[in-house]
Amino acid sequence: MKTLSYALPRLRTTQLALLGILMALEIIIGRFTFGPASVKVGFTFIVVGLIAKWYGPYWGMIVAFFNDFLSTMISGYSYFWGFAVSALVGAAIYGFAFYGREHISWLRVIVTVILVLFLVNVVLNTLWIVIMGGMTDPKAITSLLWVRGIKQIIFLPIQAIILYFFLNHPTLEQMRERLLFK
C-alpha cells in the first residue's frame, strides 16, 4: 500500500496527458446532467473517483478546482467560490479514501460515497444555493434540504455500485498500468 506524502507527486508526460484527458472527460460528462438546478443528477463522480484513485487527493483537488472554474465559465453561469470549495472537499474525500489501493472494498466505497453525498452535496451545496439565492425563509431552506437529502438517499446505492465496479474494473487497471507505469 502506498502512503501519502505532503508533496505533490511529479507526473511524467503520459501521466499528465491522461490527467488532461480525464479533466476533459469530466467537463464533457458534466454537461450531460438532468433535473432542476437544485437537484441535478450527473455522473462526473466516476471520473472524479478515477482521478482520486490514480492520482491521489492533491492532484484530484487541483483538477477539481480547475474543472469547477472551467465548467462554470463554459456553462455561462456566474462563478461562485462555494462550489469550488465543495469540489475540493469532494476530491479530497475521494482521494484519501481511494488513492494507492489495488482493490477498493464495498465498505470503503459506501462510506466514502455517504460522506461525499451528504457532507458535500446536501450540506455544502445546499448552503451555497441558499447563499446565492438569498433564501431567508427557514421553511424553504428545510424543504430544500429534504428534497436534496432524499435525492442523495436514492442516488447512494446507484453511485456506490457504479463506483465500485469502475474503480475495481480489471480493464481500467490494465490500461492504467500500461499508460502510467510503462
Coordinates of N, CA and C in Angstrom, one line a residue:
M1 N 0.8 -1.2 0.0 CA 0.0 0.0 0.0 C 0.9 1.2 0.0
K2 N 0.5 2.2 -0.8 CA 1.3 3.5 -0.9 C 0.9 4.4 0.3
T3 N 1.8 5.1 0.8 CA 1.5 6.1 1.8 C 1.4 7.5 1.2
L4 N 0.6 8.3 1.7 CA 0.5 9.7 1.2 C 1.6 10.5 1.8
S5 N 2.2 11.3 0.9 CA 3.1 12.3 1.4 C 2.5 13.7 1.2
Y6 N 3.1 14.7 1.8 CA 2.6 16.0 1.7 C 3.1 16.8 0.5
A7 N 3.9 16.2 -0.3 CA 4.4 16.8 -1.6 C 3.6 16.4 -2.7
L8 N 3.4 17.2 -3.7 CA 2.7 16.9 -4.9 C 3.5 15.9 -5.7
P9 N 3.0 14.7 -6.0 CA 3.7 13.8 -6.8 C 4.0 14.3 -8.2
R10 N 5.2 14.1 -8.7 CA 5.6 14.6 -10.0 C 5.0 13.6 -11.1
L11 N 4.6 14.2 -12.2 CA 3.9 13.5 -13.2 C 4.8 13.4 -14.5
R12 N 4.9 12.2 -15.1 CA 5.6 12.1 -16.4 C 4.6 12.6 -17.5
T13 N 5.1 12.7 -18.7 CA 4.3 13.2 -19.8 C 3.0 12.4 -20.0
T14 N 3.2 11.1 -20.0 CA 2.0 10.2 -20.2 C 1.0 10.4 -19.1
Q15 N 1.5 10.5 -17.9 CA 0.6 10.7 -16.7 C -0.2 12.0 -16.8
L16 N 0.5 13.1 -17.2 CA -0.1 14.4 -17.4 C -1.1 14.4 -18.5
A17 N -0.7 13.7 -19.6 CA -1.7 13.6 -20.7 C -2.9 12.9 -20.4
L18 N -2.8 11.8 -19.6 CA -4.0 11.1 -19.2 C -4.8 11.9 -18.2
L19 N -4.2 12.7 -17.4 CA -4.9 13.6 -16.4 C -5.7 14.6 -17.2
G20 N -5.0 15.2 -18.3 CA -5.7 16.1 -19.1 C -6.9 15.5 -19.8
I21 N -6.8 14.3 -20.3 CA -7.9 13.6 -20.9 C -9.1 13.4 -19.9
L22 N -8.7 13.0 -18.7 CA -9.7 12.8 -17.7 C -10.4 14.1 -17.3
M23 N -9.6 15.2 -17.2 CA -10.2 16.5 -17.0 C -11.2 16.9 -18.0
A24 N -10.9 16.7 -19.3 CA -11.8 17.0 -20.4 C -13.0 16.1 -20.3
L25 N -12.8 14.8 -20.0 CA -13.9 13.9 -19.9 C -14.9 14.3 -18.8
E26 N -14.3 14.7 -17.7 CA -15.2 15.2 -16.6 C -16.0 16.4 -17.0
I27 N -15.4 17.3 -17.7 CA -16.2 18.5 -18.2 C -17.3 18.1 -19.2
I28 N -17.0 17.2 -20.1 CA -17.9 16.7 -21.1 C -19.1 16.0 -20.4
I29 N -18.8 15.0 -19.5 CA -19.8 14.3 -18.8 C -20.6 15.3 -17.9
G30 N -20.0 16.3 -17.4 CA -20.7 17.3 -16.6 C -21.8 18.0 -17.3
R31 N -21.7 18.1 -18.7 CA -22.6 18.8 -19.5 C -23.9 18.0 -19.6
F32 N -23.8 16.7 -19.3 CA -25.0 15.8 -19.5 C -25.6 15.5 -18.2
T33 N -26.2 16.5 -17.5 CA -26.9 16.4 -16.3 C -28.4 16.6 -16.6
F34 N -29.2 16.1 -15.7 CA -30.6 16.3 -15.8 C -31.3 16.6 -14.5
G35 N -32.4 17.3 -14.5 CA -33.1 17.7 -13.3 C -33.0 19.2 -13.1
P36 N -33.8 19.7 -12.2 CA -33.7 21.1 -11.9 C -32.4 21.5 -11.2
A37 N -32.0 22.7 -11.2 CA -30.7 23.2 -10.7 C -30.5 22.8 -9.3
S38 N -31.5 22.7 -8.5 CA -31.3 22.4 -7.0 C -31.1 20.9 -6.8
V39 N -31.5 20.1 -7.7 CA -31.3 18.6 -7.5 C -30.8 17.9 -8.8
K40 N -29.8 18.5 -9.4 CA -29.2 18.0 -10.6 C -28.7 16.6 -10.4
V41 N -28.8 15.7 -11.4 CA -28.2 14.4 -11.4 C -27.2 14.3 -12.5
G42 N -26.0 13.9 -12.2 CA -24.9 13.7 -13.1 C -24.0 12.6 -12.8
F43 N -23.0 12.3 -13.6 CA -22.2 11.2 -13.5 C -20.7 11.5 -13.4
T44 N -20.4 12.8 -13.1 CA -19.0 13.2 -13.1 C -18.2 12.5 -11.9
F45 N -18.9 11.9 -11.0 CA -18.3 11.3 -9.8 C -17.4 10.1 -10.3
I46 N -17.8 9.5 -11.4 CA -17.0 8.4 -11.9 C -15.6 8.8 -12.3
V47 N -15.5 9.9 -13.0 CA -14.2 10.5 -13.4 C -13.4 11.0 -12.2
V48 N -14.1 11.7 -11.3 CA -13.5 12.2 -10.0 C -12.9 11.0 -9.2
G49 N -13.7 9.9 -9.2 CA -13.2 8.7 -8.5 C -12.0 8.1 -9.1
L50 N -11.9 8.0 -10.4 CA -10.8 7.5 -11.1 C -9.6 8.4 -10.9
I51 N -9.7 9.7 -11.0 CA -8.6 10.7 -10.8 C -8.1 10.5 -9.3
A52 N -9.0 10.4 -8.4 CA -8.7 10.2 -7.0 C -7.9 8.9 -6.8
K53 N -8.3 7.8 -7.4 CA -7.6 6.6 -7.2 C -6.2 6.6 -7.9
W54 N -6.1 7.1 -9.1 CA -4.9 7.1 -9.8 C -3.9 8.2 -9.5
Y55 N -4.4 9.4 -9.1 CA -3.5 10.5 -8.9 C -3.4 11.0 -7.5
G56 N -4.4 10.6 -6.6 CA -4.4 11.0 -5.2 C -5.1 12.2 -4.9
P57 N -5.2 12.6 -3.7 CA -6.1 13.7 -3.2 C -5.5 15.1 -3.7
Y58 N -4.2 15.3 -3.8 CA -3.7 16.6 -4.1 C -3.9 16.9 -5.6
W59 N -3.6 16.0 -6.5 CA -3.9 16.2 -7.9 C -5.4 16.3 -8.1
G60 N -6.1 15.4 -7.4 CA -7.5 15.4 -7.5 C -8.2 16.8 -7.2
M61 N -7.6 17.4 -6.1 CA -8.1 18.7 -5.7 C -7.8 19.8 -6.7
I62 N -6.6 19.7 -7.3 CA -6.2 20.7 -8.3 C -7.1 20.6 -9.5
V63 N -7.3 19.4 -9.9 CA -8.2 19.1 -11.1 C -9.6 19.6 -10.8
A64 N -10.1 19.3 -9.6 CA -11.5 19.7 -9.2 C -11.6 21.2 -9.2
F65 N -10.6 21.9 -8.7 CA -10.7 23.4 -8.7 C -10.8 23.9 -10.2
F66 N -9.8 23.4 -11.0 CA -9.8 23.9 -12.4 C -11.1 23.5 -13.2
N67 N -11.5 22.3 -13.0 CA -12.7 21.9 -13.7 C -14.0 22.6 -13.2
D68 N -14.0 22.9 -11.9 CA -15.2 23.7 -11.5 C -15.2 25.1 -12.1
F69 N -14.0 25.7 -12.2 CA -13.9 27.0 -12.8 C -14.2 26.9 -14.3
L70 N -13.6 26.0 -15.0 CA -13.8 25.9 -16.5 C -15.2 25.5 -16.8
S71 N -15.8 24.6 -16.1 CA -17.2 24.2 -16.4 C -18.2 25.3 -16.1
T72 N -17.9 26.1 -15.1 CA -18.8 27.3 -14.8 C -18.6 28.3 -16.0
M73 N -17.4 28.6 -16.4 CA -17.2 29.5 -17.5 C -17.9 29.0 -18.8
I74 N -17.8 27.7 -19.1 CA -18.4 27.2 -20.3 C -19.9 27.3 -20.2
S75 N -20.4 27.0 -19.0 CA -21.9 27.0 -18.9 C -22.5 28.4 -19.0
G76 N -21.8 29.4 -18.8 CA -22.3 30.7 -18.8 C -22.9 31.2 -17.5
Y77 N -22.9 30.4 -16.5 CA -23.4 30.9 -15.2 C -22.4 31.7 -14.5
S78 N -22.8 32.5 -13.6 CA -21.8 33.3 -12.8 C -21.0 32.4 -11.9
Y79 N -19.7 32.7 -11.7 CA -18.9 31.9 -10.8 C -19.1 32.2 -9.4
F80 N -19.3 31.1 -8.6 CA -19.4 31.2 -7.1 C -18.4 30.4 -6.5
W81 N -17.6 30.9 -5.6 CA -16.5 30.2 -5.0 C -16.9 29.1 -4.1
G82 N -18.1 29.0 -3.6 CA -18.6 28.0 -2.7 C -18.6 26.6 -3.4
F83 N -18.9 26.6 -4.6 CA -18.9 25.3 -5.3 C -17.5 24.8 -5.6
A84 N -16.6 25.7 -5.7 CA -15.2 25.3 -5.8 C -14.7 24.6 -4.5
V85 N -15.2 25.2 -3.3 CA -14.9 24.5 -2.0 C -15.5 23.1 -2.0
S86 N -16.7 23.0 -2.4 CA -17.4 21.7 -2.5 C -16.6 20.7 -3.3
A87 N -16.1 21.2 -4.5 CA -15.4 20.3 -5.4 C -14.0 19.9 -4.7
L88 N -13.4 20.8 -4.0 CA -12.2 20.5 -3.3 C -12.4 19.5 -2.2
V89 N -13.4 19.7 -1.5 CA -13.7 18.7 -0.3 C -14.1 17.4 -0.9
G90 N -14.9 17.3 -1.9 CA -15.3 16.0 -2.5 C -14.1 15.3 -3.1
A91 N -13.2 16.0 -3.8 CA -12.0 15.4 -4.4 C -11.1 14.9 -3.3
A92 N -11.0 15.7 -2.2 CA -10.1 15.2 -1.1 C -10.6 14.0 -0.4
I93 N -11.9 13.9 -0.2 CA -12.5 12.7 0.4 C -12.3 11.5 -0.5
Y94 N -12.6 11.6 -1.8 CA -12.3 10.5 -2.7 C -10.8 10.1 -2.7
G95 N -10.0 11.1 -2.8 CA -8.5 10.9 -2.9 C -8.0 10.2 -1.7
F96 N -8.3 10.6 -0.5 CA -7.8 10.0 0.7 C -8.4 8.6 0.9
A97 N -9.6 8.4 0.4 CA -10.2 7.0 0.5 C -9.7 6.0 -0.5
F98 N -9.4 6.5 -1.7 CA -9.1 5.5 -2.8 C -7.7 5.5 -3.3
Y99 N -6.9 6.5 -3.0 CA -5.5 6.6 -3.6 C -4.6 5.4 -3.1
G100 N -3.9 4.8 -4.1 CA -2.9 3.8 -3.8 C -3.5 2.4 -3.4
R101 N -4.7 2.2 -3.6 CA -5.3 0.9 -3.3 C -5.6 0.1 -4.5
E102 N -5.1 -1.2 -4.4 CA -5.3 -2.1 -5.5 C -6.8 -2.4 -5.7
H103 N -7.4 -2.8 -4.6 CA -8.8 -3.2 -4.6 C -9.5 -2.3 -3.6
I104 N -10.6 -1.8 -4.0 CA -11.4 -0.9 -3.1 C -12.6 -1.7 -2.6
S105 N -12.7 -1.9 -1.3 CA -13.8 -2.7 -0.8 C -15.2 -2.0 -0.8
W106 N -16.2 -2.8 -0.7 CA -17.6 -2.3 -0.7 C -17.7 -1.3 0.4
L107 N -17.2 -1.6 1.6 CA -17.4 -0.8 2.8 C -16.7 0.6 2.5
R108 N -15.5 0.6 2.0 CA -14.8 1.8 1.7 C -15.6 2.7 0.7
V109 N -16.1 2.1 -0.3 CA -16.9 2.8 -1.3 C -18.1 3.4 -0.7
I110 N -18.8 2.6 0.0 CA -20.1 3.1 0.6 C -19.9 4.2 1.6
V111 N -18.9 4.0 2.5 CA -18.6 5.1 3.5 C -18.2 6.4 2.8
T112 N -17.3 6.2 1.7 CA -16.9 7.4 1.0 C -18.0 8.1 0.3
V113 N -18.9 7.3 -0.4 CA -20.0 7.9 -1.1 C -20.9 8.6 -0.1
I114 N -21.2 8.0 1.0 CA -22.0 8.6 2.0 C -21.5 10.0 2.5
L115 N -20.1 10.0 2.7 CA -19.5 11.3 3.1 C -19.7 12.3 2.0
V116 N -19.4 12.0 0.8 CA -19.5 12.9 -0.3 C -20.9 13.4 -0.5
L117 N -21.8 12.4 -0.6 CA -23.2 12.8 -0.9 C -23.8 13.7 0.2
F118 N -23.6 13.4 1.4 CA -24.3 14.1 2.5 C -23.5 15.3 2.9
L119 N -22.2 15.2 3.1 CA -21.4 16.4 3.5 C -21.3 17.4 2.4
V120 N -20.9 17.0 1.2 CA -20.7 17.9 0.1 C -22.0 18.3 -0.5
N121 N -22.7 17.3 -1.0 CA -23.9 17.6 -1.8 C -25.1 18.1 -1.1
V122 N -25.4 17.5 0.1 CA -26.5 18.0 0.9 C -26.1 19.3 1.7
V123 N -25.1 19.2 2.5 CA -24.8 20.3 3.4 C -24.2 21.5 2.7
L124 N -23.0 21.2 2.1 CA -22.3 22.4 1.5 C -23.0 23.0 0.3
N125 N -23.4 22.1 -0.7 CA -24.0 22.6 -1.9 C -25.4 23.3 -1.6
T126 N -26.1 22.8 -0.6 CA -27.4 23.4 -0.2 C -27.1 24.8 0.4
L127 N -26.0 24.8 1.2 CA -25.6 26.1 1.8 C -25.3 27.1 0.7
W128 N -24.6 26.7 -0.3 CA -24.2 27.6 -1.4 C -25.5 28.1 -2.2
I129 N -26.4 27.2 -2.4 CA -27.7 27.5 -3.1 C -28.4 28.5 -2.2
V130 N -28.5 28.3 -0.9 CA -29.2 29.3 0.0 C -28.5 30.6 -0.1
I131 N -27.2 30.7 0.0 CA -26.5 31.9 -0.1 C -26.7 32.6 -1.4
M132 N -26.5 31.9 -2.5 CA -26.7 32.5 -3.8 C -28.1 33.0 -4.1
G133 N -29.1 32.2 -3.6 CA -30.5 32.6 -3.8 C -31.0 33.6 -2.8
G134 N -30.2 33.9 -1.8 CA -30.7 34.9 -0.8 C -31.9 34.4 0.0
M135 N -31.9 33.1 0.2 CA -33.1 32.5 0.9 C -33.0 32.8 2.4
T136 N -34.1 33.3 3.0 CA -34.1 33.5 4.4 C -35.2 32.8 5.1
D137 N -36.1 32.3 4.4 CA -37.3 31.6 5.0 C -36.8 30.2 5.4
P138 N -36.9 29.9 6.8 CA -36.4 28.6 7.3 C -37.2 27.4 6.7
K139 N -38.5 27.6 6.4 CA -39.3 26.5 5.8 C -38.8 26.2 4.4
A140 N -38.5 27.2 3.7 CA -38.0 27.0 2.3 C -36.6 26.3 2.3
I141 N -35.8 26.7 3.3 CA -34.5 26.0 3.4 C -34.6 24.6 3.8
T142 N -35.5 24.3 4.8 CA -35.8 23.0 5.3 C -36.3 22.1 4.2
S143 N -37.2 22.6 3.4 CA -37.8 21.8 2.3 C -36.7 21.5 1.3
L144 N -35.9 22.5 1.0 CA -34.8 22.3 0.0 C -33.8 21.2 0.6
L145 N -33.5 21.2 1.8 CA -32.7 20.2 2.4 C -33.3 18.8 2.3
W146 N -34.6 18.7 2.6 CA -35.3 17.4 2.5 C -35.3 16.9 1.1
V147 N -35.6 17.8 0.1 CA -35.6 17.3 -1.3 C -34.2 16.8 -1.7
R148 N -33.2 17.6 -1.4 CA -31.8 17.3 -1.8 C -31.4 16.0 -1.0
G149 N -31.8 15.9 0.3 CA -31.4 14.7 1.0 C -32.0 13.4 0.5
I150 N -33.3 13.5 0.1 CA -34.0 12.3 -0.5 C -33.3 11.9 -1.8
K151 N -33.0 12.9 -2.6 CA -32.3 12.6 -3.9 C -31.0 11.9 -3.6
Q152 N -30.2 12.3 -2.6 CA -28.9 11.7 -2.2 C -29.2 10.2 -1.7
I153 N -30.2 10.0 -0.9 CA -30.5 8.7 -0.4 C -30.9 7.8 -1.6
I154 N -31.6 8.3 -2.6 CA -31.9 7.5 -3.8 C -30.7 7.2 -4.6
F155 N -29.8 8.2 -4.7 CA -28.6 8.1 -5.5 C -27.5 7.3 -4.8
L156 N -27.5 7.1 -3.5 CA -26.5 6.4 -2.8 C -26.2 5.0 -3.3
P157 N -27.1 4.1 -3.4 CA -26.8 2.8 -3.9 C -26.3 2.8 -5.4
I158 N -26.9 3.7 -6.2 CA -26.6 3.8 -7.6 C -25.1 4.2 -7.7
Q159 N -24.7 5.3 -7.0 CA -23.4 5.8 -7.1 C -22.4 4.8 -6.5
A160 N -22.7 4.1 -5.4 CA -21.8 3.2 -4.8 C -21.5 2.0 -5.7
I161 N -22.6 1.5 -6.4 CA -22.4 0.3 -7.3 C -21.6 0.7 -8.5
I162 N -21.9 1.8 -9.1 CA -21.2 2.3 -10.3 C -19.7 2.5 -9.9
L163 N -19.4 3.2 -8.8 CA -18.0 3.5 -8.4 C -17.3 2.2 -8.1
Y164 N -17.9 1.3 -7.4 CA -17.2 0.1 -7.0 C -16.8 -0.7 -8.3
F165 N -17.7 -0.8 -9.3 CA -17.3 -1.6 -10.5 C -16.3 -0.8 -11.4
F166 N -16.4 0.5 -11.4 CA -15.5 1.3 -12.2 C -14.1 1.3 -11.6
L167 N -14.0 1.5 -10.3 CA -12.7 1.6 -9.6 C -12.0 0.2 -9.5
N168 N -12.8 -0.9 -9.6 CA -12.2 -2.2 -9.5 C -12.2 -3.0 -10.8
H169 N -12.5 -2.3 -11.9 CA -12.6 -2.9 -13.2 C -11.2 -3.3 -13.7
P170 N -10.9 -4.6 -14.0 CA -9.6 -5.0 -14.4 C -9.1 -4.4 -15.7
T171 N -10.0 -4.1 -16.6 CA -9.5 -3.5 -17.9 C -9.0 -2.1 -17.6
L172 N -9.7 -1.3 -16.8 CA -9.2 0.0 -16.5 C -7.9 0.0 -15.7
E173 N -7.7 -1.0 -14.9 CA -6.4 -1.2 -14.2 C -5.3 -1.5 -15.1
Q174 N -5.6 -2.4 -16.1 CA -4.6 -2.7 -17.1 C -4.2 -1.5 -17.9
M175 N -5.2 -0.7 -18.3 CA -4.9 0.5 -19.1 C -4.1 1.4 -18.3
R176 N -4.4 1.6 -17.0 CA -3.6 2.5 -16.1 C -2.2 2.0 -16.0
E177 N -2.0 0.7 -15.8 CA -0.7 0.2 -15.7 C 0.1 0.4 -17.0
R178 N -0.5 0.2 -18.2 CA 0.2 0.4 -19.4 C 0.5 1.9 -19.7
L179 N -0.4 2.8 -19.3 CA -0.2 4.2 -19.6 C 0.7 4.9 -18.6
L180 N 0.5 4.6 -17.3 CA 1.1 5.4 -16.3 C 2.4 4.8 -15.7
F181 N 2.6 3.5 -15.9 CA 3.7 2.9 -15.3 C 4.6 2.1 -16.3
K182 N 4.7 2.6 -17.5 CA 5.5 1.9 -18.5 C 6.9 1.9 -18.1

